[in-house]
Amino acid sequence: MARVVVDVMLKPEILDPQGQAVANALPRLGVTGVTSVRIGRRIELEFTEPPEPETVRQLADRLLANPVIEDYTVSFVSDEEPAGEPA
Amino acid sequence: MARVVVDVMLKPEILDPQGQAVANALPRLGVTGVTSVRIGRRIELEFTEPPEPETVRQLADRLLANPVIEDYTVSFVSDEEPAGEPA
Amino acid sequence: MRIGVVTFPGSLDDVDAARAVRLAGGEAVSLWHADDQLYGVDAIILPGGFSYGDYLRCGAIARFAPVMESVMAAAAAGAPVLGICNGFQVLCEAHLLPGALTRNQHLHFRARDQRLQVETNRTAWTMGYTPGQEIVIPLKSGEGRYVADTATLDELERSGRVVARYVDDNPNGSMRDIAAICNEAGNVVGMMPHPEHAVDPLTGPSTDGLTVFTSVLKHLAGVAA
Amino acid sequence: MSVELEPQGIEWDHLDTVARAAETPHQQQPYEELGLREDEYERIREVLGRRPTESELAMYSIMWSEHCSYKSSKVHLSKFQDLAPSSDRLLAGIGENAGVVKITDELAVTFKVESHNHPSFIEPYQGAATGVGGIVRDILAMGARPVAVMDPLRVGAADHPDTARVLTGVVAGIGGYGNALGLPNIGGEVVFDPCYQGNPLVNALCLGVLPVDRLQNKAATGPGNLVVLMGALTGRDGIGGVSVLASAGFDQEAAIQRPSVQVGDPFMEKLLIEACLELYEAGLVVGVQDLGGAGLTCALSETAAAAGTGMEIALERVPLREPSMAPHEILASESQERMLLIVAPEHLEAVLAVAEKWGVPATAIGTVTDTGILRVTWHGHAVAELPPSSLADDGPVYARPIREPADLPLLQADRAETLPRPTTGEQLRETVLRLAASPNLCDRTWITEQFDRYVRGNTVAAMPENAGVIRLDERTRVGVALSVDGNSRYTRLDPYTGAQLALAEAYRNVAVSGAVPVAVTNCLNFGSPEDPHVMWQFAEAVRGLAEGCAQLGIPVTGGNVSFYNATGPVAINPTPIVGVLGVLEDVATRIPMGFSHPGDVIILVGETREELSGSEWAWVTHGHLGGSPPAVDLAAEQRLATLIRAARDLDLLRSAHDLSEGGLAQALVEACLRHGYGATVALPEDAPGGPFGFLFSESAGRALVSVPLGREKAFAAQCEEHQVPWTPLGVVAGADAPLTVTGQFEIDLAELRTAWSSTLPKLFDQLTARPE
Ligand SMILES: Nc1ncnc2c1ncn2[C@@H]1O[C@H](COP(=O)(O)OP(=O)(O)O)[C@@H](O)[C@H]1O
Ligand SMILES: [Mg+2]
């Protein structure tokens, strides 16, 4: 088992209407001091065994991300370490 | 400037048709050995100064995620890491 | 009877809901998302559309609109509240109804004339139907797949709170073919298909939807009497 | 919400100002890279009496591009006006953002079709979405509430792998934007052809409604009035996008150095619509113009030029998404969802309040002046100072060389009438099924199910009916019918006739719906204007359309030209898309297309000739394109239209369906499957081309009608009176009864439906994996 996470975000210069709508809503929840919100996709893949980095890159390029408007980063997560402290 | 990333994923028991569609498309791209694909949301927030963890947790709980169907993790990113905002 | 129709930024079928109320013989009162009161309306409709662009999650942002405070209070006090499509999503996000509405299983927005079975007339919005009655009204949504955990689903079934189900084929993968549900009291109903688009033979596939609006007027008359 | 940000890291001494331009006349400038010819660059220097600044060069390069200046098409398009039949209905015509047609003394509609072809190949979803957004703002700028959209589409071969990427993306984008905007989609077209493989056509039509007295115009009148930019923040979206892409030879390589893709925000556009309508109602704007291709540059110069005024614009007041943007980038940005308003100073506060109410950013960025000069400053430094008309009106005009394609005589000599044809009943049966299942004739539901047709509650007819029908007034039930059509195989064989056939089909679709056709819009999609053969096709198509409209007595009210459409080195088939608008005094009298009552008498009206060249049959069964397209007889089309309305008024019609691609066979298939009734018909003994010719010929000017049993004699009398030939065919059979052609074949309705409806799902269903 190997876990791969592909994070896909709109390129910085591309309009992110979602992020904007959320940013505009924050004050109503009493949250201030937020200068930018960007919303992308997190894609978690489980492989039977660790894949070739190149395979994953190609996958991201051709299917998971839309290189015309999106950037992505690939991270190979070892099963121990969690992606962030769970809430 | 402080950056916070909230990763939101559908709960394991909730069907993820998008992830399934991607999984089904993989063989056509010659990618095998994938046992699961889950697609969630990655939300990057920029704060003027580091927010209270509790503030962010509440924000995630009330707005960014829907606890009825989604789990989330919060991570506080150090400024060095590559940013996703206008260069 | 005065029925309020809320307009959020991005609401689209608000004009249609208001028209349906008028055709049913009621008075439609338009409510603005920023209002802090309900101007004494007897019932409230959260219409279809793409409030706040459906960004983040459908209904997630609208749920925090100022007017929702009053709507939640009115719902708790027993006022009839109907959420249609996006309105249903708002009601779930606001936890006035259990469960959630997620991306259609086939991943496409789907607009079609949908056959439904009305399961119960013990709600303010369906009392004019006979249980088991089949109706055809438009469905048009990309995130109409109702999901909830098994306990919740069983409870909905047990307490007769599944208001309508899809018949023939399930258009979006909704659990237990659920098209509409209500709260315990039966005054709050969420419905994915659009009854307000089946009120005039000229523009709809049927007039089956009109009963939703005559029902609430009848209900209110009963309450008043 | 006016954010004024001092640009970070702008080196002021690198800013190209008007003063500097005067001091450095000989500085080299990249005019060629920007698509300007040397003589065009020289003309700019003449106009200015100096070299242009960096900003001015950018402004001229966009405004003088093919897309914005119509420099190659102008000399031909003038025919639309020269030959225009007089119409007392026309409140605004060619030259405005969209034509406006009076329907009643109180109500008018405006409609227009536009292209977004090249962006839709690079990024199908966003390309199509912003295409819808763009045409909607044109309609909004006339003072109308947008009430419906249509989408004529052309994509590559159905079985080509890249077609799935393009079609699924385009359809999702049109739905994603139109649905979220609350506009019903009431019709369109999808045509598959290899000629569009590297260059799909995404045309979008929008219909709007306005009270006659709310008509807006774009003129920036009244020196002292304020120039207000309302809508989305300005970013680097598609800088030079539309104009460059739609004006230069376009291919895969061009896609590499693409401008940053424009992303649509339908939510913002919805707010923009409501805000604008509220401003119009309150009479708060003097002039209004949408921002589309060429962004601010186009809006500023056109509004000032239209009024013969000047402007003083402080560019740093434009709210930016990307603070580091340079002046020329702000002027060229094609960020979506923006409108330019001309506002009297005393109304500014009220205008900003309305914008605020709807949550739309709005900022005064300058004032109207009487100088006749458009002066643009950036933090006090003048970066542009030019006569607005030199951008908007006085661009270059070319009479490009024209030459009939050398291969045309050969192509026309290769007639489909000579191809081997099915003879036995069994072969005819197979052919009917094969055509019904073919990508261009099969069921469109897989696509149209992704579009909302109900929102706003005035849709009386939509897909798959002959035309979309929209109710304009709930009390009087007055409404309009709209159809868009085009057949690029016909146009390839004969552009003049092909354009008239497109007009005839749209006219017929509207007429058989029971409406009176009154106005025309069009989108002319062609190859490179620098190719004399393409230019000949263009000239012929325009001539055909203009003369056809003159003969039918319905004016062209507006449209759009898209050149440089090619797959690799090969131009697309010339593709004029024609939209016809008709009026229905009472939308309840619209005529449906499908059989609905067993026993009704089925009659074919119009004359059938043996016309198979360019037909769907020749294409599907032989991959053949040659010969001459069906003949056009516009007088006959008019007689057919009058007959249909007369018969309708006498309650002689239960249904009417126009014949087009696939001929009688396909019309029968569609009329049967619409409501699930079979039919039993017999073909006339003396049919030209025999049973086969009668079933598959694509002769124009025909319709398939069903008449209540007992009324057929009265109907025949009407045909006599209106001099339209008619052929009784048979009767409507029962629910789910087969389609029977006596003595030839029988097809079970379930088998027919399966063949007709499984094609698109099979092709595209599982191929939509990319997450959105
Ligand atoms: N892309 C589309 N969007 C909306 N409606 C469409 C689209 N493509 C086809 N349709 C509809 O499907 C029906 C059949 O299309 P078509 O065969 O071109 O009709 P016709 O040949 O009578 O013009 C028409 O009602 C048309 O409007
Ligand atoms: Mg057609």
CSV table of N, CA and C and ligand atoms in Angstrom, one decimal, chain D residues 154 188-189 191 483-487 505 509 658 660-661, ligand 2:
chain,number,residue,atom,x,y,z
D,154,ARG,N,-20.4,23.0,-33.4
D,154,ARG,CA,-19.8,22.1,-34.4
D,154,ARG,C,-18.5,21.6,-33.8
D,188,GLY,N,-30.6,24.7,-30.2
D,188,GLY,CA,-29.3,24.8,-30.7
D,188,GLY,C,-29.0,23.8,-31.8
D,189,GLU,N,-27.8,23.5,-32.0
D,189,GLU,CA,-27.4,22.4,-32.9
D,189,GLU,C,-26.2,21.7,-32.5
D,191,VAL,N,-23.3,19.4,-34.6
D,191,VAL,CA,-23.0,18.8,-35.8
D,191,VAL,C,-21.5,18.3,-35.7
D,483,SER,N,-35.1,29.9,-34.1
D,483,SER,CA,-34.4,28.7,-34.5
D,483,SER,C,-33.0,29.1,-35.1
D,484,VAL,N,-32.0,28.3,-34.8
D,484,VAL,CA,-30.7,28.5,-35.4
D,484,VAL,C,-30.4,27.3,-36.3
D,485,ASP,N,-29.9,27.6,-37.5
D,485,ASP,CA,-29.6,26.5,-38.4
D,485,ASP,C,-28.4,26.8,-39.3
D,486,GLY,N,-27.8,25.7,-39.8
D,486,GLY,CA,-26.7,25.9,-40.8
D,486,GLY,C,-26.3,24.5,-41.2
D,487,ASN,N,-26.0,24.4,-42.5
D,487,ASN,CA,-25.4,23.1,-43.0
D,487,ASN,C,-24.2,23.4,-43.8
D,505,GLU,N,-34.0,27.1,-43.7
D,505,GLU,CA,-34.3,26.1,-42.7
D,505,GLU,C,-34.7,26.8,-41.3
D,509,ASN,N,-38.3,26.4,-39.6
D,509,ASN,CA,-38.5,25.9,-38.3
D,509,ASN,C,-39.4,26.8,-37.5
D,658,ASP,N,-40.6,20.3,-39.6
D,658,ASP,CA,-39.9,20.7,-40.8
D,658,ASP,C,-39.0,19.5,-41.3
D,660,SER,N,-35.5,18.4,-42.9
D,660,SER,CA,-34.2,18.9,-43.2
D,660,SER,C,-33.2,17.7,-43.3
D,661,GLU,N,-32.1,17.7,-42.6
D,661,GLU,CA,-31.1,16.6,-42.8
D,661,GLU,C,-31.8,15.3,-42.6
E,2,MG,MG,-30.9,21.9,-38.2
